[in-house]
CSV table of C-alpha atoms in Angstrom, one decimal:
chain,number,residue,atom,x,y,z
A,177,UNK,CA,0.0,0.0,0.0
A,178,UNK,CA,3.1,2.2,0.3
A,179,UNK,CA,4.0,3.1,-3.0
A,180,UNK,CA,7.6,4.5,-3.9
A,181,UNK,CA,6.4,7.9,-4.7
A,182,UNK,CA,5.2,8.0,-0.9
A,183,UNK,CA,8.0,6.1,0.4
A,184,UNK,CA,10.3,9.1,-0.9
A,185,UNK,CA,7.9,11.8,0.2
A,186,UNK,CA,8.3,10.4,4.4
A,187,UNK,CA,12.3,11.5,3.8
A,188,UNK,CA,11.7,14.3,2.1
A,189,UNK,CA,8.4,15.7,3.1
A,190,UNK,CA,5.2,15.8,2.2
A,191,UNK,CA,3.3,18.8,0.0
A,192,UNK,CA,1.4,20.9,2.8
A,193,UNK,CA,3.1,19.4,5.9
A,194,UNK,CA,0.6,16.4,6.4
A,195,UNK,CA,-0.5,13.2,4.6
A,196,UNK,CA,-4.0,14.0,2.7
A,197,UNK,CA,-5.9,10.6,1.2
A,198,UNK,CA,-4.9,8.0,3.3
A,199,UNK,CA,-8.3,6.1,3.6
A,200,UNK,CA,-8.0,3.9,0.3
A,201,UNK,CA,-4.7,2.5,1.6
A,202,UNK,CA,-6.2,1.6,5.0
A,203,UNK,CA,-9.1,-0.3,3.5
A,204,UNK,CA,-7.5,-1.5,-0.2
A,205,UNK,CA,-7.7,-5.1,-0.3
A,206,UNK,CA,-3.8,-5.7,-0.6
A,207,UNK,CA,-3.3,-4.3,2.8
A,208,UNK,CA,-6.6,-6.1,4.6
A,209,UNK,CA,-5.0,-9.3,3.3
A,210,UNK,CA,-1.3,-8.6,4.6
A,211,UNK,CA,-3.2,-7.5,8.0
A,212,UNK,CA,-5.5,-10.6,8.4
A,213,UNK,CA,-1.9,-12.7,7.2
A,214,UNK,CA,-0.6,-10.9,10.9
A,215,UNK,CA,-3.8,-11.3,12.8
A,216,UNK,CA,-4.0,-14.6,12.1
A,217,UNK,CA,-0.1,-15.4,12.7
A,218,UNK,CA,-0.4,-14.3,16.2
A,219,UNK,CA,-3.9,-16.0,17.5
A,220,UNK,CA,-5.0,-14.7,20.0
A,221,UNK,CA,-8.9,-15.2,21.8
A,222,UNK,CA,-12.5,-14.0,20.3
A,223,UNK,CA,-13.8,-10.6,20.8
A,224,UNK,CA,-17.4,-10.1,22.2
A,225,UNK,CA,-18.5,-11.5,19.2
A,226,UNK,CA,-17.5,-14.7,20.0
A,227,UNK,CA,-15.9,-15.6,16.4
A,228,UNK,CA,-12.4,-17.3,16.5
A,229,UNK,CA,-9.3,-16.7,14.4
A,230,UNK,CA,-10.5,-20.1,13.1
A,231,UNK,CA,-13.7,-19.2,11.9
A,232,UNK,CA,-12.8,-16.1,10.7
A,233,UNK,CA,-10.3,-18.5,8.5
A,234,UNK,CA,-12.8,-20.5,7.3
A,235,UNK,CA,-14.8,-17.2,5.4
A,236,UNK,CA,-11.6,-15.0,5.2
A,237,UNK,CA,-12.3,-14.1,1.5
A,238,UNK,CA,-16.3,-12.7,2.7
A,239,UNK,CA,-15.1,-10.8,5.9
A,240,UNK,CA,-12.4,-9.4,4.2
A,241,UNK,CA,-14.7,-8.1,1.4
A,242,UNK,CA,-17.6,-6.9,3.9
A,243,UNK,CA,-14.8,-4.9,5.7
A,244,UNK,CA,-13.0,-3.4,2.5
A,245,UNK,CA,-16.9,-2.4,1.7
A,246,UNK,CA,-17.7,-1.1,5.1
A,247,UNK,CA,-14.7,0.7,5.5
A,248,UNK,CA,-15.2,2.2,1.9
A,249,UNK,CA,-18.8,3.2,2.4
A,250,UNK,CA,-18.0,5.0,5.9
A,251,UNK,CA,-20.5,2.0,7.3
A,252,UNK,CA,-17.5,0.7,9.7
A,253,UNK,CA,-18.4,0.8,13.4
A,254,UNK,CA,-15.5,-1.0,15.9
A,255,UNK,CA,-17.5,-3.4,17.9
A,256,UNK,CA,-16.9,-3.4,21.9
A,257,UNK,CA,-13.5,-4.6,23.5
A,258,UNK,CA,-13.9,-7.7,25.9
A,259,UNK,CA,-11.5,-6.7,29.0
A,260,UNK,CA,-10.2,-10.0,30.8
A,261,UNK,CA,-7.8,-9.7,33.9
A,262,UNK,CA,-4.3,-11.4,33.3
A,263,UNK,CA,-1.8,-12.3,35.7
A,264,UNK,CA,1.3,-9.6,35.8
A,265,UNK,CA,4.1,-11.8,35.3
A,266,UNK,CA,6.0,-12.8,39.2
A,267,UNK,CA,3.2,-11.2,41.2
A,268,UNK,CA,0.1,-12.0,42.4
A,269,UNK,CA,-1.7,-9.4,41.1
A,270,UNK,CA,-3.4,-8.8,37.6
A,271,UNK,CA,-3.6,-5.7,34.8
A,272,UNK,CA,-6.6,-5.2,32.4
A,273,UNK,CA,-6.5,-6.7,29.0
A,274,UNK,CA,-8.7,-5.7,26.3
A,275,UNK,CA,-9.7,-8.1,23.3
A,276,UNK,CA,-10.7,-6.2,20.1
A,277,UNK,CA,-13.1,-8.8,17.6
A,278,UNK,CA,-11.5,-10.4,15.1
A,279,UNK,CA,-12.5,-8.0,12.4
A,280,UNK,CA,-11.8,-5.1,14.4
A,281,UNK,CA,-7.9,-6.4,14.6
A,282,UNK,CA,-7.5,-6.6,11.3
A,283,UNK,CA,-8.6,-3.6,10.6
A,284,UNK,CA,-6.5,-2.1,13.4
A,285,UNK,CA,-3.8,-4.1,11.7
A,286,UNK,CA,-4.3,-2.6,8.3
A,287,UNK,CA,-4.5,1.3,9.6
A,288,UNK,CA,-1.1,0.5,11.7
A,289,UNK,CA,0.2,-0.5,8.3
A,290,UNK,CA,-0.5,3.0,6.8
A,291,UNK,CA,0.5,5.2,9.9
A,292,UNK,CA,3.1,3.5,11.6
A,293,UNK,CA,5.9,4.6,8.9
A,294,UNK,CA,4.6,7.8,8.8
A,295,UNK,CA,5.7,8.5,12.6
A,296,UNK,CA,8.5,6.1,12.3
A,297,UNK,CA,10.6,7.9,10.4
A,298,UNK,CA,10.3,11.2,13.7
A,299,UNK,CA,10.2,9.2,16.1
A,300,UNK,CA,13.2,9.8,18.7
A,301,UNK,CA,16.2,6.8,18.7
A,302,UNK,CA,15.6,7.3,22.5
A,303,UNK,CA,12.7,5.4,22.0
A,304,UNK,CA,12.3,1.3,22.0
A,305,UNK,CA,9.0,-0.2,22.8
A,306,UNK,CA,6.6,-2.0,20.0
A,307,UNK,CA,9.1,-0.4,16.9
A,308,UNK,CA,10.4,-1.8,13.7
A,309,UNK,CA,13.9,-3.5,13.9
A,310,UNK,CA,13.8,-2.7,17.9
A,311,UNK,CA,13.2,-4.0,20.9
A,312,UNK,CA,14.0,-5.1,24.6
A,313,UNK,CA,17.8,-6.1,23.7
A,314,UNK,CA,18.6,-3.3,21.8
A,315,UNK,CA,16.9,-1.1,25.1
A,316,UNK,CA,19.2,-3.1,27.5
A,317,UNK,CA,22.2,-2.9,25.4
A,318,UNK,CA,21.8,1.3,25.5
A,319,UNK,CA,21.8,1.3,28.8
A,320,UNK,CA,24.5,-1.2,29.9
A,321,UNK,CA,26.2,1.2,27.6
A,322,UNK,CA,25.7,3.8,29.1
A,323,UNK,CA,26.6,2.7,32.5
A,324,UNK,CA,29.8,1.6,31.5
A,325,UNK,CA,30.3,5.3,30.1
A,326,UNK,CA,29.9,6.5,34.0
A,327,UNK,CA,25.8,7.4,34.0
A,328,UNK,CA,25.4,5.8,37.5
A,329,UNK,CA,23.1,7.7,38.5
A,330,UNK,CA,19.7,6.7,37.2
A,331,UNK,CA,16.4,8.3,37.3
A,332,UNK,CA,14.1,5.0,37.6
A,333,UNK,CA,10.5,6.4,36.3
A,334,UNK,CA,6.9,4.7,36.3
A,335,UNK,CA,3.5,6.6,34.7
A,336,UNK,CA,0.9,5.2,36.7
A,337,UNK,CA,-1.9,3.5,34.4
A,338,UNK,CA,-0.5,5.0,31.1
A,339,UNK,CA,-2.1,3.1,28.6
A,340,UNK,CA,-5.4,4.1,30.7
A,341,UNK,CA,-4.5,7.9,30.9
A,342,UNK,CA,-3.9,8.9,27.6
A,343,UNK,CA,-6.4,12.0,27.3
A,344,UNK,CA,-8.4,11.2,23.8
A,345,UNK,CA,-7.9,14.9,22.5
A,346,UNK,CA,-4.6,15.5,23.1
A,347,UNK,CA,-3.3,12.0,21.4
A,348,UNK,CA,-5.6,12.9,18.6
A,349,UNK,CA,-4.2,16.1,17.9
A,350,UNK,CA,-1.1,14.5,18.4
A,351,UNK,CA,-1.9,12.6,14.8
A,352,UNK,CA,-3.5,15.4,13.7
A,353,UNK,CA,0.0,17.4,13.3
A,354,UNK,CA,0.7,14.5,10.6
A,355,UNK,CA,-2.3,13.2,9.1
A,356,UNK,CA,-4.9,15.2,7.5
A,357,UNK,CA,-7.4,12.6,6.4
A,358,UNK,CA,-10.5,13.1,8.2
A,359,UNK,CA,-12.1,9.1,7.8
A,360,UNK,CA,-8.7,8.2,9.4
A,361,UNK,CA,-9.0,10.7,12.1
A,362,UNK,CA,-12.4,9.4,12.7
A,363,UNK,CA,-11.4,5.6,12.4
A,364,UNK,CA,-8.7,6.5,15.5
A,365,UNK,CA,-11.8,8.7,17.6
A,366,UNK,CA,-13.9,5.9,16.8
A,367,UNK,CA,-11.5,2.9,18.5
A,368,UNK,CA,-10.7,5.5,21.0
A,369,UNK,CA,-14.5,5.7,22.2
A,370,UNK,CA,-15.3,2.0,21.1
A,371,UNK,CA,-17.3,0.1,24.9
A,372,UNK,CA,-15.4,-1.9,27.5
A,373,UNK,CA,-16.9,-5.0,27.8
A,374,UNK,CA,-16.3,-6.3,31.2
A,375,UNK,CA,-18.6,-9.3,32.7
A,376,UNK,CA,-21.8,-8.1,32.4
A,377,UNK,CA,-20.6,-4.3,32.4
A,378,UNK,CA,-20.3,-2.1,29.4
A,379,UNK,CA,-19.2,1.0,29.5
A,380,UNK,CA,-17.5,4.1,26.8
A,381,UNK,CA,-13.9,5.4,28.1
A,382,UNK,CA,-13.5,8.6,28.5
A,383,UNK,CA,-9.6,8.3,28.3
A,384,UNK,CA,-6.9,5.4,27.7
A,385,UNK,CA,-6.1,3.5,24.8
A,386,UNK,CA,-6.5,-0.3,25.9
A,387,UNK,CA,-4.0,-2.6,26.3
A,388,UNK,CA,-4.3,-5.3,23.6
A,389,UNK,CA,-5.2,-3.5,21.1
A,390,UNK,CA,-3.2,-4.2,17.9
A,391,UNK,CA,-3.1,0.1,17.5
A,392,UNK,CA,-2.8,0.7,20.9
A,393,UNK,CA,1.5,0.9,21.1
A,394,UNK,CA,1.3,3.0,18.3
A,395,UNK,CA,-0.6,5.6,19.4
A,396,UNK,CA,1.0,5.4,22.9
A,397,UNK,CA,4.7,6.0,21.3
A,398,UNK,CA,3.1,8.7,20.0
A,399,UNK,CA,1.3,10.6,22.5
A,400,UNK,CA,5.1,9.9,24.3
A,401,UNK,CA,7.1,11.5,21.5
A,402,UNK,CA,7.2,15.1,22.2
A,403,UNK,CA,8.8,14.1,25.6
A,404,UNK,CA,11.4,12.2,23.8
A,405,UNK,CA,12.0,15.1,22.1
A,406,UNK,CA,12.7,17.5,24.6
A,407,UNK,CA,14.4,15.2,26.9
A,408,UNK,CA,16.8,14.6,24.1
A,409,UNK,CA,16.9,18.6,23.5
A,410,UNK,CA,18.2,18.8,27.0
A,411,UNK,CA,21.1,16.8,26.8
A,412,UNK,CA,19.4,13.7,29.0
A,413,UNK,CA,20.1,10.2,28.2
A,414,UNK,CA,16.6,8.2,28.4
A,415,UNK,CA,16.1,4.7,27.0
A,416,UNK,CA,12.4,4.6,27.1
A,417,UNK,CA,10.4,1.4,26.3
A,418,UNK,CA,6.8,2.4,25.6
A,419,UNK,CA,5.5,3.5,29.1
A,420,UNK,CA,9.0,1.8,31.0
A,421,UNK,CA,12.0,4.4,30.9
A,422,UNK,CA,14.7,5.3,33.0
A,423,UNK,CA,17.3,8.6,32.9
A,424,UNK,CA,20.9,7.2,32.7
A,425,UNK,CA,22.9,10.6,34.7
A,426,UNK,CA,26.6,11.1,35.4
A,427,UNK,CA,25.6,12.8,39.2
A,428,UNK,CA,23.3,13.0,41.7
A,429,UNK,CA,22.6,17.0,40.7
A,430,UNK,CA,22.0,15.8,37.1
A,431,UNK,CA,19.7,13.6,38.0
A,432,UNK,CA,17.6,15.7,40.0
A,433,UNK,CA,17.7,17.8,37.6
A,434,UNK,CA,16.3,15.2,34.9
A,435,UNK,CA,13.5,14.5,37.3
A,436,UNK,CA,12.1,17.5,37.6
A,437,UNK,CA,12.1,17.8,34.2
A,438,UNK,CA,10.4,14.7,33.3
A,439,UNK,CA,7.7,14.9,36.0
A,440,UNK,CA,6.6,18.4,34.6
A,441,UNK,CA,6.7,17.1,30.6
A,442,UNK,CA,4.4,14.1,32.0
A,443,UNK,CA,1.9,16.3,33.8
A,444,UNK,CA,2.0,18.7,30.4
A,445,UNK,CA,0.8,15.8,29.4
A,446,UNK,CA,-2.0,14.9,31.2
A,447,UNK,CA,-0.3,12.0,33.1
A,448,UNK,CA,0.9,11.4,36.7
A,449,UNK,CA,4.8,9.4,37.5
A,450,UNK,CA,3.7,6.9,40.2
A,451,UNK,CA,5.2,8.3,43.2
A,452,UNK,CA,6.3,4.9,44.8
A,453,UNK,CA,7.4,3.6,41.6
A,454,UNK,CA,9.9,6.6,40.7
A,455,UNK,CA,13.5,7.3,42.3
A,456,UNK,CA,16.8,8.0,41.6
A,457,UNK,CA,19.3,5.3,42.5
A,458,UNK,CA,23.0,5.3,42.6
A,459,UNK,CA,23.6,2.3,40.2
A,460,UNK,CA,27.1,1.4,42.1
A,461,UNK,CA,25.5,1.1,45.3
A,462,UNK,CA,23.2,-1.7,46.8
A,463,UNK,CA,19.7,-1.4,45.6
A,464,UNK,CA,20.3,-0.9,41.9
A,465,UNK,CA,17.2,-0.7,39.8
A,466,UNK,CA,14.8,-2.6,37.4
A,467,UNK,CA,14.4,-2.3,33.8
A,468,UNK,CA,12.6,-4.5,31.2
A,469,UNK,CA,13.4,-7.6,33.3
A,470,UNK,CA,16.8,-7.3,34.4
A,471,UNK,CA,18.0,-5.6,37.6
A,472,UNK,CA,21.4,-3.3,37.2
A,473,UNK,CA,23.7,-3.1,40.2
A,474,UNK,CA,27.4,-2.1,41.4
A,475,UNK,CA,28.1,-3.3,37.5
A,476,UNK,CA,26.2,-6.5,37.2
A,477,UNK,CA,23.0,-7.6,35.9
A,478,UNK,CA,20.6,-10.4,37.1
A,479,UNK,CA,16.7,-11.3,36.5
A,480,UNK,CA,15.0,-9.4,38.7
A,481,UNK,CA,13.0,-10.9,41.3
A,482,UNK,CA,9.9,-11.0,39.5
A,483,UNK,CA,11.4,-12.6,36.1
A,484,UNK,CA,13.0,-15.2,39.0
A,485,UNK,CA,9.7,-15.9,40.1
A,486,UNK,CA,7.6,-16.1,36.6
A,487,UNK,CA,10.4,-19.1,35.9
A,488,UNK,CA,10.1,-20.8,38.9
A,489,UNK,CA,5.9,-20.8,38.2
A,490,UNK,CA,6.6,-21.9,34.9
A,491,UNK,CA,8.9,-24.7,35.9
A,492,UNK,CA,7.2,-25.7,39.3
A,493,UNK,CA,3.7,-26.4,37.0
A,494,UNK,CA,5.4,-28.9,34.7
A,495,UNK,CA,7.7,-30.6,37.5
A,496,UNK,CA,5.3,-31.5,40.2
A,497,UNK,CA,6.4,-34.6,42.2
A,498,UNK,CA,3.5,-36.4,41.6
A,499,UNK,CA,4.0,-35.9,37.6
A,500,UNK,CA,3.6,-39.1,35.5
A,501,UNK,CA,5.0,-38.3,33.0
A,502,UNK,CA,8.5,-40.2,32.1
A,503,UNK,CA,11.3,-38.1,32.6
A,504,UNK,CA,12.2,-38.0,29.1
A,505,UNK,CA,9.2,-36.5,28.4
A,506,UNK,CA,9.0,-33.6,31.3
A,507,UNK,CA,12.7,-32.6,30.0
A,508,UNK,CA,11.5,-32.2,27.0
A,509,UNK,CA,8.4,-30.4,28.4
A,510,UNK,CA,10.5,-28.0,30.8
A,511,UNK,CA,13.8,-27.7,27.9
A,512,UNK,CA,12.0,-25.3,25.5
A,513,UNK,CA,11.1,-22.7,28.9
A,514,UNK,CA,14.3,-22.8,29.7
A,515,UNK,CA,16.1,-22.1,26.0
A,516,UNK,CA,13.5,-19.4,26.3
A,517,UNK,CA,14.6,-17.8,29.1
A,518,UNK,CA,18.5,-18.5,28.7
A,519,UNK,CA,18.1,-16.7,25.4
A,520,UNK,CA,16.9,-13.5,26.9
A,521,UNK,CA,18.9,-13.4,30.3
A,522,UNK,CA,21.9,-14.7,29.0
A,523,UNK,CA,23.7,-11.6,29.6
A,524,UNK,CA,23.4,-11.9,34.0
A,525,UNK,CA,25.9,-12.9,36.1
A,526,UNK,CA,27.1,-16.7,35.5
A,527,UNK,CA,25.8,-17.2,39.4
A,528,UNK,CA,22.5,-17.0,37.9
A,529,UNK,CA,22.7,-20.1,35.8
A,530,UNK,CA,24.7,-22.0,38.1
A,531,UNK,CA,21.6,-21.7,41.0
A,532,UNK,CA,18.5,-21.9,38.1
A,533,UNK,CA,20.7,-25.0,36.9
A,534,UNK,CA,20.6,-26.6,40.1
A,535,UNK,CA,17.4,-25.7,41.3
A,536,UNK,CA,16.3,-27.8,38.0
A,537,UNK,CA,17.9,-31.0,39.4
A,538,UNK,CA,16.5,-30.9,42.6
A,539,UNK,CA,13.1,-30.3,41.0
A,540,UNK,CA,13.6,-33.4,38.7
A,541,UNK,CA,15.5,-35.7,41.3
A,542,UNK,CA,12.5,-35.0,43.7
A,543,UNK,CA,10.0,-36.4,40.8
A,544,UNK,CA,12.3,-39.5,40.8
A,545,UNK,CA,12.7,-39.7,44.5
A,546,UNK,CA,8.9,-40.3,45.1
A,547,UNK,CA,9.2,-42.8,42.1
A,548,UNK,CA,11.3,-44.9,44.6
A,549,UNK,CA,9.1,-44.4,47.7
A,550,UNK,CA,11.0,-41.7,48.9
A,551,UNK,CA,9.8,-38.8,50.9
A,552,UNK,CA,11.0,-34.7,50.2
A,553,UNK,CA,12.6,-32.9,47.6
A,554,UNK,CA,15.7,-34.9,46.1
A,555,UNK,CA,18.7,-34.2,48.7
A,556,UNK,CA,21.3,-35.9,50.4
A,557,UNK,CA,22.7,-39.1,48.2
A,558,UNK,CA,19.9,-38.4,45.4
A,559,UNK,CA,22.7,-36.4,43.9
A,560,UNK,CA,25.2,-39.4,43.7
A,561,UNK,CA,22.0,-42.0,42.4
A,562,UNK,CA,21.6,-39.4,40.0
A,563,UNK,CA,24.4,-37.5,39.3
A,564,UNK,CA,24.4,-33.8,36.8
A,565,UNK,CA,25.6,-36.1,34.4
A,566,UNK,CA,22.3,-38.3,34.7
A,567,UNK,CA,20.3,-35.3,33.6
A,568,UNK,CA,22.7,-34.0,30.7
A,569,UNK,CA,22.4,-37.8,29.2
A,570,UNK,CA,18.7,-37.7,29.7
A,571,UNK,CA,19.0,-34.0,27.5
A,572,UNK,CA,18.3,-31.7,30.2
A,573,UNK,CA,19.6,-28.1,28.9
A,574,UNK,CA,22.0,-26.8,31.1
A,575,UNK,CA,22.2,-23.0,31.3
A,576,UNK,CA,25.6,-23.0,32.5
A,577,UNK,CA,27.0,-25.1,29.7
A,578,UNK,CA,25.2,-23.0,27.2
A,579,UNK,CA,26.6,-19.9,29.1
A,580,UNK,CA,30.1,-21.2,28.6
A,581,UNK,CA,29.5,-22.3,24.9
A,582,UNK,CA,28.4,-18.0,23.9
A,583,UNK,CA,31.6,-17.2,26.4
A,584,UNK,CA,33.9,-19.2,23.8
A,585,UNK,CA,32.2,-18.1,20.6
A,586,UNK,CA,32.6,-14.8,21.5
């Protein structure tokens, strides 16, 4: 849908300022296909409508057509989102989750397709979260950077509720300062005022942009992007990650500084920092401080409690003592969790993989234990009846070996 004429006009500019006609490429039947292709790559659950990714398969060629026409005709009208509570990952408490329809994601899918370059090609490098080509490591590799170029002193900042905050108005003005197509303005106002579905409650937001949404990261990058911008006009090193940031300072003044400054550009916009969630630390001290998963302290990383935890869930679920499983089989059920989670931590201190390693065992050699009448977790002489080299034979991964591989490739 982008063509190369328009391709050329987002580094050069476009005639007037701001992109005219943009409806026909949301709703062109090229694009609805490529956005149905992504919607139906990442599954997901039904909408209030009750229709699965699966049935929306089975008459993708008629929906698709319905919505090209519907969107063409200005009939379109996003159905309400279903809001579920999910678990936040290592605690025992849960965040809101809203479930667009099917329809409604492709269609979300397709307009991201249009806009998304469009604010791309401004948006600050400062900036992380839900971009092309970008993501957590590259967010994590900035900052170890960073500290290693003596910005120890770190401004660790929450917005409480952000994705439920964002005043309607102002993000849509936002757009407005690029776009100029008023069916696409009104597509956005339309998603922006669609009902919450929740039990048996419905209600219209008067603010927020909810979480699940296939739009909603775009829009919340850019209701975030004139803060980039001036942060980065001030000299301040953030490394934000959609609503997740921290200010990477060379002194404690500095950093005061930078806080100040961030907690007035987030109350010029509408939003609040959560005031037991925001500090500056000293990163060579104890304490440290939490970003994206790892925890940063007197110049190591390490999973932070929370990402600890979420493993140990995981792994406790599938390695229950009174699992029937054979072994072979609950290694190869627990294996891929642990490649997963090697292959984003894999960066921490080796003492990580060394205790996760061993914690492992003694999960698996209490399974075994029981097998043979025994009583407790696996202890004592389990570990000469069934030695580390028991477990690497039976396939177990080993963190600590696959640590020591990456050290000698390097």
């Amino acid at each position: 849908m982008w063509t190369d004429r328009m391709l050329a006009a987002l580094v050069t500019g476009v005639k007037g300022g701001k992109w005219f006609s943009l409806m026909d490429k949301v709703y062109s039947m090229k694009n609805l296909r490529a956005a149905w292709a992504a919607v139906h790559q990442r599954k997901g659950a039904a909408g209030v409508d009750g229709q699965t990714v699966h049935r929306f398969e089975a008459r993708a060629d008629l929906e698709l057509a319905k919505l090209e026409q519907e969107l063409g005709d200005g009939s379109y009208v996003p159905r309400s989102v279903k809001r579920v509570q999910i678990p936040k990952p290592g605690s025992r408490e849960t965040r809101p989750l809203g479930i667009p329809t099917i329809r409604d994601r492709v269609v979300q899918t397709a307009l991201r397709n249009v806009l998304e370059p469009i604010f791309e090609v401004r948006f600050a490098p400062t900036s992380y979260g839900f971009r092309p080509k970008r993501g957590c490591k590259d967010a994590l590799r900035r900052v170890q950077e960073l500290l290693d170029t003596g910005h120890t002193w770190v401004v660790d900042a929450d917005i409480r509720k952000y994705f439920d905050s964002i005043p309607h108005d102002r993000l849509t003005a936002e757009v407005e300062k690029e776009v100029a197509d008023g069916r696409v303005i009104e597509l956005l106002r339309a998603y922006l005022k669609a009902g919450i579905f929740d039990g048996l409650e419905e209600w219209t937001p008067d603010e927020g942009t909810p979480q699940g949404a296939v739009i909603s990261p775009l829009l919340a990058n850019i209701y975030l992007h004139p803060v980039d911008i001036a942060m980065a006009a001030s000299g301040c090193e953030m490394v934000r990650y959609a609503d997740d940031f921290v200010v990477m300072c060379r002194s404690q003044t500095e950093a005061e500084d930078a806080l100040h400054m961030i907690r007035e550009l987030i109350e010029e916009r509408g939003l609040t920092l959560h005031p037991e969630k925001t500090q500056i630390v000293d990163a060579t001290q104890r304490g440290g401080f939490d970003f994206l998963g790892y925890h940063f302290e007197r110049g190591y990383r390490w999973p932070r409690k929370k990402s600890m935890k979420t493993l140990r869930d995981a792994l406790r679920a599938k390695t229950k003592r009174n699992n029937g499983n054979s072994l072979t089989t609950i290694i190869e059920s627990i294996n891929p969790t642990l490649k997963g989670w090697f292959g984003y931590f894999k960066h921490s201190h080796r003492n990580v993989f060394t205790d996760v390693d061993g914690w492992v065992r003694m999960r698996l050699r209490s399974i075994l234990r029981r097998r043979h009448h025994g009583r407790g977790r696996g202890r004592g002489n389990d570990h000469l009846r069934w030695p580390n080299s028991f477990f690497r034979e039976a396939g177990l991964f080993s963190m600590q070996e696959a640590r020591t591989l990456l050290c000698r490739s390097r």
